[in-house]
Short mmCIF file of C-alpha atoms in Angstrom, two decimals:
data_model
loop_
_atom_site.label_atom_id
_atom_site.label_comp_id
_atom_site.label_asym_id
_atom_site.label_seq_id
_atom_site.Cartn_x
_atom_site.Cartn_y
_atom_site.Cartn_z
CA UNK A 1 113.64 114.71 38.31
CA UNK A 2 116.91 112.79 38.27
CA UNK A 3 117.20 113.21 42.17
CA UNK A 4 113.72 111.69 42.87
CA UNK A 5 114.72 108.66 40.09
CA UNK A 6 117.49 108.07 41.92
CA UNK A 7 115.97 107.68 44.87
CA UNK A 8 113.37 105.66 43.02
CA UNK A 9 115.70 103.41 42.24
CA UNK A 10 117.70 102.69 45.36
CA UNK A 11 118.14 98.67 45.91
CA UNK A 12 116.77 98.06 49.13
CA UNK A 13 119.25 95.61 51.47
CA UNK A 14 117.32 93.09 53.98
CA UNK A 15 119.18 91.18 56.20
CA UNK A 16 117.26 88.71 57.21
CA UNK A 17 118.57 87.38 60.39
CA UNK A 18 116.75 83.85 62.40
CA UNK A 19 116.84 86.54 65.01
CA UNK A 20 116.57 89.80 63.64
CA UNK A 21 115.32 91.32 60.93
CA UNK A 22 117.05 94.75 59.37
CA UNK A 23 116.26 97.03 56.56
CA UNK A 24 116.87 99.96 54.76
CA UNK A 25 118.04 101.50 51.21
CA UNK A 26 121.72 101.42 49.61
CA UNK A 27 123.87 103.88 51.45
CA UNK A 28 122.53 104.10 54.60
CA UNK A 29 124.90 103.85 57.69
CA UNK A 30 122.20 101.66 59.81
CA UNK A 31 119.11 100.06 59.21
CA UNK A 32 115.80 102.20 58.53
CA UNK A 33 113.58 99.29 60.49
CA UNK A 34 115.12 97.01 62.33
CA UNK A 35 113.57 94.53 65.10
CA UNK A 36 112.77 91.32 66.05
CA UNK A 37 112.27 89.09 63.31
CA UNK A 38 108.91 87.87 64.97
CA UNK A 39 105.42 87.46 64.49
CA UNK A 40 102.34 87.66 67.59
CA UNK A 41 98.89 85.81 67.40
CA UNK A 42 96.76 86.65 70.52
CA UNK A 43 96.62 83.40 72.68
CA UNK A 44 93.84 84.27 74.47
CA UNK A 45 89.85 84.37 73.78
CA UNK A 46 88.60 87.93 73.44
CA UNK A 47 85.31 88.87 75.44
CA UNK A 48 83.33 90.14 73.12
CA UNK A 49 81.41 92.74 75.38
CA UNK A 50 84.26 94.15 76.18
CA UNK A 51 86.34 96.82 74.08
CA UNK A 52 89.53 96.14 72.69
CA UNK A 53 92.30 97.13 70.54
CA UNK A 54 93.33 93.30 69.87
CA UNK A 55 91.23 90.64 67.52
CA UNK A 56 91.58 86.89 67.66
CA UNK A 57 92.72 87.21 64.12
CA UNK A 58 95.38 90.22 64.61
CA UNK A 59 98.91 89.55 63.97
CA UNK A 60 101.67 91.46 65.24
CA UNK A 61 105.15 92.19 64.32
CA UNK A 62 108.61 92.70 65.70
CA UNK A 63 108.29 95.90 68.02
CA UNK A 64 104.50 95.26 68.36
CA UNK A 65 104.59 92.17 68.82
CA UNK A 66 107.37 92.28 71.88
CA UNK A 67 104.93 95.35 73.69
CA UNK A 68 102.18 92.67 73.38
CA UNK A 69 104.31 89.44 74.48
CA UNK A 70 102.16 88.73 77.43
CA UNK A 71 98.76 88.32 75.53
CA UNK A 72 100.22 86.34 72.25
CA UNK A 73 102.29 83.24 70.96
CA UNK A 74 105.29 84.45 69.67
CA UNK A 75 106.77 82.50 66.46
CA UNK A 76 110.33 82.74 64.95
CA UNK A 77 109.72 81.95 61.17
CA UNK A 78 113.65 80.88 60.51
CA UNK A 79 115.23 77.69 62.45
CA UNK A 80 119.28 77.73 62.47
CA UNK A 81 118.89 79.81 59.03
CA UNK A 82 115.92 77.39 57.50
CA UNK A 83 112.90 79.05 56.88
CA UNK A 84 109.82 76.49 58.49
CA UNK A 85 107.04 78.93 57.92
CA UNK A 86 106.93 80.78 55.01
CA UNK A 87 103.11 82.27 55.51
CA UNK A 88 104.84 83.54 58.77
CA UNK A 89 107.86 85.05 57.40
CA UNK A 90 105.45 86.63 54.18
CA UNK A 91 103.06 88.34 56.66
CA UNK A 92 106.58 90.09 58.21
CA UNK A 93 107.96 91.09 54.90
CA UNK A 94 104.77 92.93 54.39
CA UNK A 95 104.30 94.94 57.47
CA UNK A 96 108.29 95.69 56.84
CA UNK A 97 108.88 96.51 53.07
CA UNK A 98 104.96 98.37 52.38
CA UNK A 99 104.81 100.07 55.78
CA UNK A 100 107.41 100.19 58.12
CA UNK A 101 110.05 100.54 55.14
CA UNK A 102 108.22 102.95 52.59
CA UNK A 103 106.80 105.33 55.60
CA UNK A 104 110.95 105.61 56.16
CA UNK A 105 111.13 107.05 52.48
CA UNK A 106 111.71 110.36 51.86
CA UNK A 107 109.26 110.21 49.00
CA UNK A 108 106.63 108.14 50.68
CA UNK A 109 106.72 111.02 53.70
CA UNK A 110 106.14 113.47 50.66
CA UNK A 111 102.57 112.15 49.55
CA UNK A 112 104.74 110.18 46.41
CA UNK A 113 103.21 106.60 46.00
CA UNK A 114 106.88 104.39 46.03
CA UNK A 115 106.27 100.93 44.64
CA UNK A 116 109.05 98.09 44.79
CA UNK A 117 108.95 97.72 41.33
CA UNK A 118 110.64 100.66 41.04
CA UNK A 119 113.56 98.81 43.54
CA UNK A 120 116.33 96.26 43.56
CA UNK A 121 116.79 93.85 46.25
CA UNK A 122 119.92 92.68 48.32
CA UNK A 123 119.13 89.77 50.66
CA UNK A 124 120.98 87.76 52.99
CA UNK A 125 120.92 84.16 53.27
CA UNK A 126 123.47 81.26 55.26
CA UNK A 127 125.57 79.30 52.78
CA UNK A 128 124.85 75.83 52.87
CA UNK A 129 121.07 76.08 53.04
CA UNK A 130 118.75 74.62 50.71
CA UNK A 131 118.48 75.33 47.30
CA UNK A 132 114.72 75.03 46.90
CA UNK A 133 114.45 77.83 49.89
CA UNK A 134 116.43 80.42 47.63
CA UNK A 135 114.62 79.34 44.71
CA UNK A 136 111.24 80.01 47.09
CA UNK A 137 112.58 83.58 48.47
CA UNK A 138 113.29 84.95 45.35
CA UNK A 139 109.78 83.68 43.93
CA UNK A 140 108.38 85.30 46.66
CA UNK A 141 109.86 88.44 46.74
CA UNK A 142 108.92 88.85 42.69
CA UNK A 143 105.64 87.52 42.44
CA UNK A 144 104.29 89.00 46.15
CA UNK A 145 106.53 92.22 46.31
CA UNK A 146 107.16 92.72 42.67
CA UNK A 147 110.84 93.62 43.23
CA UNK A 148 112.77 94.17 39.45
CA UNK A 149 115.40 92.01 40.95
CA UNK A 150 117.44 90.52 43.53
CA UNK A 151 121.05 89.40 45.02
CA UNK A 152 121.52 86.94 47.97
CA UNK A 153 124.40 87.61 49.59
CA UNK A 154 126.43 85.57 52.46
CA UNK A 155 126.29 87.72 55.75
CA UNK A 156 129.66 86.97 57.07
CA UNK A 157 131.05 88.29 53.56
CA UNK A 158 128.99 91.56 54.05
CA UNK A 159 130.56 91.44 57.46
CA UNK A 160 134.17 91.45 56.33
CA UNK A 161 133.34 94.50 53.73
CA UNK A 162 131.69 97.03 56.33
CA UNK A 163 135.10 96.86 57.71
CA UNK A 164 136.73 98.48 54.59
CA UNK A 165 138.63 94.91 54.21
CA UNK A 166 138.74 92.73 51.65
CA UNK A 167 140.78 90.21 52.99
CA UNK A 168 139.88 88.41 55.85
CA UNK A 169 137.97 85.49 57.84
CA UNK A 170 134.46 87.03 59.11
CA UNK A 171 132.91 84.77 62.01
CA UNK A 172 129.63 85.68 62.04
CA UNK A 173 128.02 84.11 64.65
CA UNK A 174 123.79 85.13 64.98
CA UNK A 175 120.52 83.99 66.58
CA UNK A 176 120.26 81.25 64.31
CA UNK A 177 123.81 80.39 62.77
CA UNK A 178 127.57 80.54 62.85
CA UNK A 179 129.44 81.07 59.98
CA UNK A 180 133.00 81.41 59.04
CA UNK A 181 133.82 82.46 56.13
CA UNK A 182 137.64 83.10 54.30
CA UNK A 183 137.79 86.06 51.47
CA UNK A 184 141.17 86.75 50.03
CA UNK A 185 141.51 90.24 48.07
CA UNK A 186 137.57 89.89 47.20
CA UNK A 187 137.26 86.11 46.07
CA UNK A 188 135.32 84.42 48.44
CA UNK A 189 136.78 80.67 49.38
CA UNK A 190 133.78 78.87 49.20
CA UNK A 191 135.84 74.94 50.02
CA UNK A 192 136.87 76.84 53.59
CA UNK A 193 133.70 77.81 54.48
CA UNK A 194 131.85 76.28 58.00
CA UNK A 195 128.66 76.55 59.24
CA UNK A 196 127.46 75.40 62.74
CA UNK A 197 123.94 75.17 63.26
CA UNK A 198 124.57 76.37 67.04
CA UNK A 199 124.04 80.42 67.59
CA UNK A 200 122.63 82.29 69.99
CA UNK A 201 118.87 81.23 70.66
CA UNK A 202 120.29 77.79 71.45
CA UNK A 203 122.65 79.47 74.07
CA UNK A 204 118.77 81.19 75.76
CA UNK A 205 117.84 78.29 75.58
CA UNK A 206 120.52 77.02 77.72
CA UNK A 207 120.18 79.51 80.35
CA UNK A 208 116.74 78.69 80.64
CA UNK A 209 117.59 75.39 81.76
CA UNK A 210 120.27 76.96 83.79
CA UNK A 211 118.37 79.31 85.90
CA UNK A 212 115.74 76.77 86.33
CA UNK A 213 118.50 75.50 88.49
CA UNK A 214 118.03 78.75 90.68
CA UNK A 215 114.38 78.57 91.22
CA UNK A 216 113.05 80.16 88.50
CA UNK A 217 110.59 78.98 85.81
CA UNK A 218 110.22 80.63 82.35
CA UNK A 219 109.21 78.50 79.39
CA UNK A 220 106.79 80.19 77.38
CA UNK A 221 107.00 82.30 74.17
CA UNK A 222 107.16 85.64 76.00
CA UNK A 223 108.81 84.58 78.93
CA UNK A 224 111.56 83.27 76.33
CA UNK A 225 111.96 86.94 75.21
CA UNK A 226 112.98 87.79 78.70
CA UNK A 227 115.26 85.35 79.23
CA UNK A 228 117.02 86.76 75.60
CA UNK A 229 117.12 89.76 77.11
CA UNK A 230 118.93 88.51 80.36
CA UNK A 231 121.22 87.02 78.38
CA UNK A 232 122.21 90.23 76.31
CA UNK A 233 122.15 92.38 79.26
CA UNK A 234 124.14 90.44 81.44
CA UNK A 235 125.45 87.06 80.24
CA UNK A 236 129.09 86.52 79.36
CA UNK A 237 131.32 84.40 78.37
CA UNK A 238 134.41 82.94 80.40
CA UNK A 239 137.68 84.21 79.34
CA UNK A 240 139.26 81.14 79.69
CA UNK A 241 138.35 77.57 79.91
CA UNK A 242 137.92 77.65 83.31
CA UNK A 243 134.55 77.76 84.95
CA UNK A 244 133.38 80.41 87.53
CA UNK A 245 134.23 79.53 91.21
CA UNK A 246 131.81 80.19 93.87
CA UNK A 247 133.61 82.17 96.93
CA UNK A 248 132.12 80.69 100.03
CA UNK A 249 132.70 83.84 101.89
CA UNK A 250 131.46 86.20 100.01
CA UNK A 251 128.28 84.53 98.28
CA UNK A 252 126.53 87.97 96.79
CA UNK A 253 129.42 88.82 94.58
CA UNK A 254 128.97 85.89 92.72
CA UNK A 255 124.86 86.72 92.31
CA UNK A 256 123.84 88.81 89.37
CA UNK A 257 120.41 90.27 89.58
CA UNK A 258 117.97 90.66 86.76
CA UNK A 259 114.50 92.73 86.89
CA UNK A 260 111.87 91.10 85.50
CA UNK A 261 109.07 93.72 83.99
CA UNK A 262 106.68 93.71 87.00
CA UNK A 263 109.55 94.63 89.14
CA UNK A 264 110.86 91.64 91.02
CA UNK A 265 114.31 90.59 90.49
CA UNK A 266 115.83 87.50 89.96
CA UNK A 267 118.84 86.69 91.49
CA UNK A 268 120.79 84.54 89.23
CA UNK A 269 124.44 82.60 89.72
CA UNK A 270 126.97 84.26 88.00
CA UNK A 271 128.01 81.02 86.96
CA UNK A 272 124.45 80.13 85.18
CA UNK A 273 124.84 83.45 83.15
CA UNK A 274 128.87 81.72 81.78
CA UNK A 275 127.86 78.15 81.13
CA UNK A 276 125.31 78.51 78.44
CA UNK A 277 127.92 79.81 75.95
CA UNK A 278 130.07 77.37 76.38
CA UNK A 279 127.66 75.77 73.55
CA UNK A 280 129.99 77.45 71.03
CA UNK A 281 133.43 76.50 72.38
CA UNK A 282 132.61 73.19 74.06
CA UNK A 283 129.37 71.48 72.62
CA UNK A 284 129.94 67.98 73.11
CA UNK A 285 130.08 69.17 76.97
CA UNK A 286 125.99 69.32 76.35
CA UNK A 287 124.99 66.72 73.47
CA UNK A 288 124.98 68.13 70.20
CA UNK A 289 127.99 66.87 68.00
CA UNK A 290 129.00 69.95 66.55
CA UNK A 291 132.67 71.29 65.83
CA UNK A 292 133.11 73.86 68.61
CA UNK A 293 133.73 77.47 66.95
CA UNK A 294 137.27 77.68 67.27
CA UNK A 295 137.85 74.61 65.52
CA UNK A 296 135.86 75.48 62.53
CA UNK A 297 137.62 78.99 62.49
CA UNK A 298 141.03 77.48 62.63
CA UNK A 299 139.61 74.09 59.90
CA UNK A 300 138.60 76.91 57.66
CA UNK A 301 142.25 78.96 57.82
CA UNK A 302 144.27 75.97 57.38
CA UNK A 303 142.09 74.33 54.51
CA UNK A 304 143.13 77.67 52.40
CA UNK A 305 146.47 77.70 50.54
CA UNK A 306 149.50 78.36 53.05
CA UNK A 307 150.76 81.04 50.98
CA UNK A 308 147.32 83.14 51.97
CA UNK A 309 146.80 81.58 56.05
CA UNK A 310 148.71 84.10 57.66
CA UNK A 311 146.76 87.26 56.80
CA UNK A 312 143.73 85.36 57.08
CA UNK A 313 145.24 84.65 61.33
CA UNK A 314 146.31 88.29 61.25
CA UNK A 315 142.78 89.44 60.18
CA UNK A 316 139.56 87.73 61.94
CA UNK A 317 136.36 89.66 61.99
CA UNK A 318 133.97 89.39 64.51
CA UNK A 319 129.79 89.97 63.59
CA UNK A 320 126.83 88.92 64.61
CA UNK A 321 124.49 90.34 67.93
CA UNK A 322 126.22 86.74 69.81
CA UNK A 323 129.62 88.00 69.41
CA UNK A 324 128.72 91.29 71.64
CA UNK A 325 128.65 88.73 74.88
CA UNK A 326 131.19 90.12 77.15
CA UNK A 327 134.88 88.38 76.56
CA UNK A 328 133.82 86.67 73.73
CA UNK A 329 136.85 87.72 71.77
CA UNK A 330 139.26 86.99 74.43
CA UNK A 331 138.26 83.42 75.08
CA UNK A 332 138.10 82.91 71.05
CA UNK A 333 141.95 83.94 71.35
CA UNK A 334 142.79 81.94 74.08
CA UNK A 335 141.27 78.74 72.43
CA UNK A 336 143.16 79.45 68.97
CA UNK A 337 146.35 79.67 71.16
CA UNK A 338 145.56 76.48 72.90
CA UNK A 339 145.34 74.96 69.49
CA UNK A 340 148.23 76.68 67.44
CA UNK A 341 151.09 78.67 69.66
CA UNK A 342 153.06 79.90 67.08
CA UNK A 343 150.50 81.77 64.68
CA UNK A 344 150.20 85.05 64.93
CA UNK A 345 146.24 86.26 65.86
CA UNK A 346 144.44 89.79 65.30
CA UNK A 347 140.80 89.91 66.41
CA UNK A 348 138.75 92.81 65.03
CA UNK A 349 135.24 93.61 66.50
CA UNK A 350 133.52 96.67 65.67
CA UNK A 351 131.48 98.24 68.26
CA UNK A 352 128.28 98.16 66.16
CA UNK A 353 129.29 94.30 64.81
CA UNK A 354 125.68 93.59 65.12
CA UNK A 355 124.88 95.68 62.46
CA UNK A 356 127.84 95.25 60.29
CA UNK A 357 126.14 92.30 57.64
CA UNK A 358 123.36 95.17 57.00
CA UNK A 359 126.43 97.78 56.60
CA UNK A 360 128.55 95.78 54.16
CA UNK A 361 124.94 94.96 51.84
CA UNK A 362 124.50 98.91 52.04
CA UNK A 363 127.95 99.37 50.60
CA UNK A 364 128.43 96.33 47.97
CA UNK A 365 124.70 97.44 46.68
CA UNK A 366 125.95 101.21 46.49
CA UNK A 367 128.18 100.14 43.99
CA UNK A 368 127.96 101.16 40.41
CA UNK A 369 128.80 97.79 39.42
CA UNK A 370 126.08 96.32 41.61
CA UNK A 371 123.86 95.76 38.81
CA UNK A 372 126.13 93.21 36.92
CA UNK A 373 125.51 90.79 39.71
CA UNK A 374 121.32 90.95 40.23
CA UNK A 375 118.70 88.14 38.92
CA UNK A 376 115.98 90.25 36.97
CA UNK A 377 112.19 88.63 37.45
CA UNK A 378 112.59 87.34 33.75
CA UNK A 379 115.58 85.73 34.29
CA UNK A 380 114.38 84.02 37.14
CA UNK A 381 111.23 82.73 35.34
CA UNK A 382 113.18 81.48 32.70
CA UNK A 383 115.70 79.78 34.74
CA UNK A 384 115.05 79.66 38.31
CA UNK A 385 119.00 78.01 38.69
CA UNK A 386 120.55 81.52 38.47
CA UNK A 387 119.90 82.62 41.68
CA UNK A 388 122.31 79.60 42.97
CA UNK A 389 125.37 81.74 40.90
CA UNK A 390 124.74 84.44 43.21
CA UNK A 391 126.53 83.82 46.10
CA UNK A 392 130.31 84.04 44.16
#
């Protein structure tokens, strides 16, 4: 009986990505559920003497919702870590905490009814974002989910623990959002903190325009999804500042080709799959008047005490599905050395990084002392202003 309480009582850790949604329980090495954080409508008008597994009213998530692209209008509820729709964003907490999570559960596979009252919640969420949207997520997730309580958590700090570290500057750079963020023996350093609203679905949306340039049209919801996909698969970022060269002579080797899921292939310039990340190291180059990455990574060191820099140069974390773009490390070192020579520079960057924000929640909410640092439902209806304590 202790066992199954204990299992009862397992705080459940989202991370809930503008890109990508993850969850699971407290201890678990990598997410239960994890997909698209994305919802499907059908687009199209069903004929109604015809048989069919889709209704005009149907709404489809993550997975389901990417093996249906091609009939439906595909909608990311979170903006550069602002959440625009919240109706959308409820109907994917559903289909992920009272299906796709519970049928997970041990329990739940056992014929045991598993309610989330029975849970704690640890939930991530951008520093810097609004107040009223933390006060709205939590009020969600007790009066829709009836969780007992919840923690909101910065993702680039639950980056820097999955590493077994402490001390450190995560850069956590996602669909949605870059953050870096400075934590010295446990404290976070909330005055060196940056944010840059510049992440990876700007950077697809980039190489859209850029292989536009090479004949080839893709603009709509799903098509969007494809080009993501390109640019995981085979985008990359220049090691140095340098762009790519075309070799006269030998044309094809600077082609990359890309199938496209009826079979064709595109045939796209190597040099179209480099440019769009220069959003994060050069953005002026293409409008927006954003700090480039490197600068807010090196702003953020050097706005700590000097007694504490140097470990915080010695130990930079990489995180984030963005930071997985080939040389991405390598040209983040060669821009700190253009801008300080004489610091000394360790990169770290786990081969699962993408997951390592849902790995760090899974250990800080395994914690015996994780229940010192929750917001219980009453407290939150009494004063709604706690959750705001929560991030420090």
């Amino acid at each position: 009986m202790a066992a199954m309480e204990e299992l009862y009582n397992q705080p459940i850790v989202l991370d809930n990505g503008s890109g990508t949604i993850r969850c699971g329980f407290s201890s678990d090495e990598l997410p239960r559920v994890s997909y698209s954080n994305i919802l499907g409508r059908p687009k199209y008008h069903k004929i109604d003497y015809l048989p069919s597994d889709i209704n005009p009213d149907d709404t489809f998530v993550g997975n389901q919702a990417q093996l249906r692209r091609g009939l439906l209008k595909l909608t990311y509820p979170i903006e550069h870590g602002t959440i625009n729709d919240w109706n959308t964003l409820e109907l994917i907490w559903q289909q992920l905490l009272l299906h796709d999570l519970m049928e997970s559960n041990t329990l739940a596979s056992q014929g045991n009814e598993v309610s989330l009252k029975e849970h704690t919640m640890l939930i991530t969420e951008h520093p810097f974002s609004q107040r009223r949207q933390r006060e709205k997520m939590c009020e969600i997730l007790f009066e829709s989910f009836g969780l007992g309580a919840v923690n909101v958590a910065i993702p680039a700090v639950l980056s820097l623990y999955s590493t077994g570290r402490t001390t450190g500057v995560a850069v956590d750079v996602g669909d949605g959002v870059c953050c870096v963020a400075p934590v010295f023996d446990g404290f976070a350093l909330p005055g060196s903190m940056s944010r840059i609203n510049i992440a990876g679905r700007d950077i697809t949306r980039q190489l859209q325009i850029e292989i536009m340039k090479d004949g080839y049209c893709l603009n709509s919801s799903s098509e969007f999804e494809i080009v993501r996909n390109m640019k995981e698969r085979i985008g990359f970022v220049n090691a140095s500042a340098t762009p790519v060269k075309l070799n006269s002579y030998n044309a094809d080797d600077q082609v990359e080709k890309f199938q496209l899921p009826d079979g064709k292939f595109l045939r796209v310039q190597k040099d179209s799959l480099s440019r769009p990340s220069e959003l994060l190291f050069q953005p002026q180059s293409f409008g927006p008047e954003e700090q480039s990455i490197q600068d807010a990574l090196y702003k953020s060191i050097m706005g700590a005490d000097v007694d504490i820099r140097g470990k915080f140069f010695e130990t930079i974390v990489l995180s984030g599905g963005c930071t997985m773009l080939r040389n991405f490390g390598s040209r983040l070192l060669h821009e700190l050395r253009g801008i300080d020579q004489e610091v000394k520079l360790k990169i770290y960057a786990s081969p699962e990084r993408k997951n390592n924000t849902f790995v760090g929640g899974s250990i800080l909410s395994s914690l015996s002392t994780f229940n010192n640092i929750v917001v219980s439902k009453r407290q939150f209806m009494e004063d709604p202003a706690l959750v705001h304590d929560l991030y420090f």
